[in-house]
Amino acid sequence: MRRRPGIGGLQTAAAARDQYRLLGENVAKLRTDLMKEQLVTFRSQLEEFARKHKNDIRKNPAFRSQFHEMCAKVGVDPLASNKGFWAELLGIGDFYYELGVQIVDICLVTRPHNGGLIKLEELCKLLGQRRKSAREAVSEDDCLRAISKLKVLGSGFEVISVGKSKLIRSVPTELNKDHNEILELAQSQGFVTVEEVQRRLSWSSGRATDALEILLDEGLAMIDDGHRDGRRRYWFPCVSSASSYVGADTL
Amino acid sequence: MAGKWLPAAELTGSGRPVLQPSEVECSFLSSVDLNCEDNTNFPLFKSGLLILTTHRLLWLPDTTTAAATNSAAAAAAAIPLAAVTHIFTPKKSIKNMFSSPKVRFQVSVTPEGRVAERGSKSMVITLILRGKSDPDAFLGKFSEAWRGRAWESSGSEASSTSNSRQFGSTDGGSSGGVAVRMPVVGVAGILRKEQEMWESTDKSLQEAFQDLNALMSKAKEMVMLAEKMRLKLLSGSNNQTSATNDEEMGSKEEMQDWLLSVGIASPVTKESAGALYHQQLSRQLADFVKIPLEKAGGMISLVDIYCFFNRARGTELISPDDLLQACSLWEKFDVPVMLRKFDSGVRVIQNKSHSDEEVFARIKSLVLEPEALRTGISASDAAMTLGIAPAMAKEHLLAAESKGLLCRDVSPDGFRFYINLFQEINPDDVYFVKGHGIYAAWVSAASASASR
């Protein structure tokens, strides 16, 4: 482009620059769109292959590692077995093991938000998103069955009922840091209520109730239902020194 | 001694071979002798574990029977498949039926007699399979791996990859093709190049996914394509944060999640390891748990490891029972991790260094503080000081009590633990207080509180 003098020249140059920029943006946008499209194809094809040719892929170790690498890089879950007749009937085959791994995976990923306690419905929903390629939906019953297969690995992973809903707890009591937070919270007045724990730590009611019940079972907490406001208080005699809560009681 | 004739093979802490990039194990055989008749100085490798990979034949001495691991690591040897020049087909004869099956192959050696690729001389190596194994199946896998020449592609890959990346196309970027193409000039040229690139990617995608064989032959290319897409999408997220919708964010998050789960390139499988499955699995697991264990602070629940390990293995799932069995085999090997079961039934994996002795030492220093001497400590005190869950702390305190380190006091305040003074008290003279020691410290702490 030849440079021309004067304001007119500057304006043309600016206009040209704008045009180039616009074009560049368009190309970049087109590129990402195309890329996304290809990625979708890539993914769906991989998913299909993972399901259809599972046994063939497993037979060839060198190809298997390449296939895994592909899956990992574009974000495809290679675990996509269908339930099948035998799995449904006898609970054998890989289906429930795969489901088990995916369930634990979801529990691990959501742990920072929920402290290792997740509602069965929510788990099913997330599982459905993971397995969108699989033809059949995963029912809550399938989840429970898959979880029961994990029993061998110790009692840390279990289904508990809080009220009407079922919750999955993935952190064993021995490794649960939630309890430490409650103890810290209780330090100021010697007791906490479920509502207080929910509010102060912004936990769900299930998480708070569960943690307090465990502390009760462990013999660290004592309950007091006799207070005027009718809310159950969980006292922690161990965290506050004797004098401080005797003083609080006489008030 | 072996190093003179065969290249040495590196082993991990738990006695598993260190594999080269993209090297995958194909078969395991136990009690295999490795012998060479041509070279009289060649030492006899007796009754070891033979591992066939896509790149090498590894011979590991049998560590389960005896022998210190140090000398074992020194003796592990490898024969690069690249050095193999011929595999003999065994002659079927009546004589062979009564002896152990043998597999013979020719390797190239340097004039000094060391096995190496492109050596000028050659010699014959014999494998004697003494274990219960299928020699024909092994021979089949051996020649398949040898003919596969996986080592070649991984060696030359680096240079060819960088070339094709520069051209921005996945069609291999043959130099002839570039010359014929329209010269890339101006905006139109750039646009056309862009278009060509996408078309070629589309085409190769279509071709690769025609059937399984096509995908196998194009696997390397597809892995590269996947890598490229991932990098572009991930880098794109940093530049244009404003224009991202929910779905896109979701897919990106998904990809980042998945990054964590790429792991074990060569998982031990029932098919490859056969009877050695649990033993090898156990060693692989011991190597694997190190990193997650470190992240989790020295203790991790078995269920979590089950998920991590299976994720790293991809489609080669192991069942919970297999995992448990692999963990319980650790007692027999010299590995730095251990399985622990709590009274509650919870099973965890922990570092051996994270052991009871260390925890007891910390508990002891905790109960010896003046305040603790007077009022004792509760499980929650210990939990907060040690940075562990109360249930865990209680477990440790009870263990310390059973060792005689602590004494309990049950009161309306709940369980409280004190330092065990009974060891220091002389039964003949209970009022005698030594000038120093724990008893004296306790007396002074207690009297200080009484006078207050």
Short mmCIF file of C-alpha atoms in Angstrom, two decimals, chain B residues 206-374:
data_model
loop_
_atom_site.label_atom_id
_atom_site.label_comp_id
_atom_site.label_asym_id
_atom_site.label_seq_id
_atom_site.Cartn_x
_atom_site.Cartn_y
_atom_site.Cartn_z
CA GLN B 206 -13.10 -39.02 8.05
CA GLU B 207 -10.51 -41.47 6.82
CA ALA B 208 -9.26 -42.36 10.25
CA PHE B 209 -12.68 -43.23 11.59
CA GLN B 210 -13.79 -45.44 8.73
CA ASP B 211 -13.07 -48.59 10.69
CA LEU B 212 -10.81 -49.82 13.41
CA ASN B 213 -7.92 -50.74 11.15
CA ALA B 214 -7.90 -47.30 9.60
CA LEU B 215 -7.83 -45.75 13.01
CA MET B 216 -5.00 -48.01 14.08
CA SER B 217 -2.85 -47.05 11.16
CA LYS B 218 -3.61 -43.38 11.64
CA ALA B 219 -3.41 -43.46 15.39
CA LYS B 220 -0.28 -41.40 15.69
CA GLU B 221 -1.64 -38.67 13.48
CA MET B 222 -4.89 -38.57 15.40
CA VAL B 223 -3.09 -38.28 18.71
CA MET B 224 -1.27 -35.27 17.31
CA LEU B 225 -4.47 -33.75 16.03
CA ALA B 226 -6.10 -34.21 19.41
CA GLU B 227 -3.16 -32.54 21.08
CA LYS B 228 -3.33 -29.62 18.66
CA MET B 229 -7.03 -29.09 19.21
CA ARG B 230 -6.63 -29.21 22.93
CA LEU B 231 -3.82 -26.68 22.94
CA LYS B 232 -5.70 -24.28 20.66
CA LEU B 233 -8.90 -24.45 22.65
CA LEU B 234 -7.16 -24.05 25.95
CA SER B 235 -5.07 -21.12 24.78
CA GLY B 236 -8.15 -19.55 23.23
CA SER B 237 -9.82 -19.42 26.60
CA ASN B 238 -7.20 -17.05 27.93
CA ASN B 239 -7.45 -14.54 25.09
CA GLN B 240 -11.17 -14.13 24.63
CA THR B 241 -12.85 -14.62 27.93
CA SER B 242 -15.78 -12.41 27.05
CA ALA B 243 -17.13 -14.45 24.17
CA THR B 244 -17.43 -17.77 25.92
CA ASN B 245 -20.79 -19.31 26.39
CA ASP B 246 -21.67 -21.95 28.93
CA GLU B 247 -21.35 -24.92 26.69
CA GLU B 248 -17.88 -23.97 25.60
CA MET B 249 -16.78 -23.42 29.14
CA GLY B 250 -18.13 -26.81 29.99
CA SER B 251 -16.09 -28.50 27.33
CA LYS B 252 -12.96 -26.72 28.41
CA GLU B 253 -13.45 -27.69 31.99
CA GLU B 254 -13.99 -31.22 30.86
CA MET B 255 -10.68 -31.19 29.07
CA GLN B 256 -8.81 -29.82 32.01
CA ASP B 257 -10.33 -32.45 34.23
CA TRP B 258 -9.15 -35.07 31.86
CA LEU B 259 -5.63 -33.83 31.86
CA LEU B 260 -5.26 -35.27 35.31
CA SER B 261 -6.26 -38.69 34.23
CA VAL B 262 -3.63 -39.39 31.60
CA GLY B 263 -1.30 -41.70 33.40
CA ILE B 264 -0.21 -45.24 32.95
CA ALA B 265 0.81 -45.87 29.37
CA SER B 266 1.45 -49.55 29.91
CA PRO B 267 -1.08 -50.95 32.36
CA VAL B 268 -0.48 -54.46 33.64
CA THR B 269 -3.32 -56.60 32.35
CA LYS B 270 -4.49 -60.12 32.94
CA GLU B 271 -3.85 -60.85 29.32
CA SER B 272 -0.24 -59.69 29.22
CA ALA B 273 0.85 -60.78 32.69
CA GLY B 274 -1.10 -63.99 33.11
CA ALA B 275 -0.19 -65.68 36.36
CA LEU B 276 2.04 -62.77 37.34
CA TYR B 277 -0.92 -60.39 37.16
CA HIS B 278 -1.45 -59.55 40.82
CA GLN B 279 2.23 -59.39 41.59
CA GLN B 280 2.97 -56.98 38.75
CA LEU B 281 -0.19 -55.01 39.42
CA SER B 282 0.87 -54.61 43.00
CA ARG B 283 4.23 -53.18 41.97
CA GLN B 284 2.68 -50.87 39.41
CA LEU B 285 0.21 -49.64 42.01
CA ALA B 286 3.00 -48.98 44.50
CA ASP B 287 4.74 -46.79 41.94
CA PHE B 288 1.49 -45.08 41.04
CA VAL B 289 0.22 -44.13 44.50
CA LYS B 290 3.25 -42.03 45.37
CA ILE B 291 1.99 -38.82 43.77
CA PRO B 292 -1.67 -38.92 44.88
CA LEU B 293 -0.51 -39.89 48.33
CA GLU B 294 1.77 -36.93 48.55
CA LYS B 295 -1.02 -34.60 47.44
CA ALA B 296 -3.38 -36.04 50.03
CA GLY B 297 -0.88 -35.57 52.84
CA GLY B 298 0.36 -39.10 53.41
CA MET B 299 -2.97 -40.87 53.73
CA ILE B 300 -5.66 -41.57 51.16
CA SER B 301 -8.75 -43.73 51.18
CA LEU B 302 -8.69 -46.88 49.11
CA VAL B 303 -11.79 -45.87 47.18
CA ASP B 304 -10.11 -42.69 45.96
CA ILE B 305 -7.10 -44.66 44.79
CA TYR B 306 -9.39 -47.11 43.04
CA CYS B 307 -10.75 -44.26 40.99
CA PHE B 308 -7.38 -42.60 40.28
CA PHE B 309 -5.73 -45.86 39.35
CA ASN B 310 -8.48 -46.98 37.03
CA ARG B 311 -8.65 -43.57 35.41
CA ALA B 312 -4.94 -43.75 34.74
CA ARG B 313 -5.42 -47.19 33.21
CA GLY B 314 -8.07 -46.05 30.76
CA THR B 315 -10.23 -48.89 29.54
CA GLU B 316 -8.22 -51.55 31.37
CA LEU B 317 -10.36 -51.52 34.48
CA ILE B 318 -9.45 -53.53 37.51
CA SER B 319 -12.08 -54.74 39.93
CA PRO B 320 -12.14 -53.68 43.59
CA ASP B 321 -11.11 -57.22 44.54
CA ASP B 322 -8.03 -57.05 42.34
CA LEU B 323 -7.07 -53.76 43.90
CA LEU B 324 -7.40 -55.13 47.38
CA GLN B 325 -5.34 -58.14 46.48
CA ALA B 326 -2.65 -55.96 44.92
CA CYS B 327 -2.49 -53.87 48.10
CA SER B 328 -2.27 -56.87 50.35
CA LEU B 329 0.72 -58.15 48.37
CA TRP B 330 2.71 -55.09 49.43
CA GLU B 331 3.69 -56.79 52.64
CA LYS B 332 5.85 -59.13 50.61
CA PHE B 333 7.70 -56.46 48.66
CA ASP B 334 9.91 -53.69 49.83
CA VAL B 335 7.64 -50.73 49.02
CA PRO B 336 7.33 -47.43 50.90
CA VAL B 337 3.53 -47.64 51.22
CA MET B 338 1.16 -49.77 53.25
CA LEU B 339 -2.49 -50.67 53.54
CA ARG B 340 -4.16 -49.85 56.82
CA LYS B 341 -7.54 -50.82 58.12
CA PHE B 342 -9.27 -48.89 60.86
CA ASP B 343 -11.59 -50.42 63.41
CA SER B 344 -14.45 -48.64 61.68
CA GLY B 345 -13.79 -50.75 58.59
CA VAL B 346 -12.28 -47.91 56.58
CA ARG B 347 -9.28 -48.89 54.52
CA VAL B 348 -6.62 -46.36 53.62
CA ILE B 349 -3.22 -46.34 52.00
CA GLN B 350 -0.51 -44.55 53.89
CA ASN B 351 3.17 -43.83 53.62
CA LYS B 352 5.32 -45.94 55.84
CA SER B 353 7.14 -42.78 56.87
CA HIS B 354 3.79 -41.40 58.05
CA SER B 355 3.98 -44.11 60.62
CA ASP B 356 2.82 -44.43 64.20
CA GLU B 357 6.22 -43.62 65.71
CA GLU B 358 6.22 -40.16 64.21
CA VAL B 359 2.67 -39.48 65.34
CA PHE B 360 3.42 -40.76 68.85
CA ALA B 361 6.37 -38.42 69.10
CA ARG B 362 4.14 -35.47 68.23
CA ILE B 363 1.45 -36.57 70.67
CA LYS B 364 4.06 -36.86 73.37
CA SER B 365 5.32 -33.35 72.87
CA LEU B 366 1.70 -32.20 72.91
CA VAL B 367 0.84 -33.75 76.29
CA LEU B 368 4.05 -32.49 77.85
CA GLU B 369 3.07 -28.85 77.50
CA PRO B 370 2.36 -27.30 80.92
CA GLU B 371 -1.30 -26.70 80.11
CA ALA B 372 -1.75 -30.28 78.92
CA LEU B 373 0.02 -31.67 81.97
CA ARG B 374 -2.63 -29.99 84.08
#
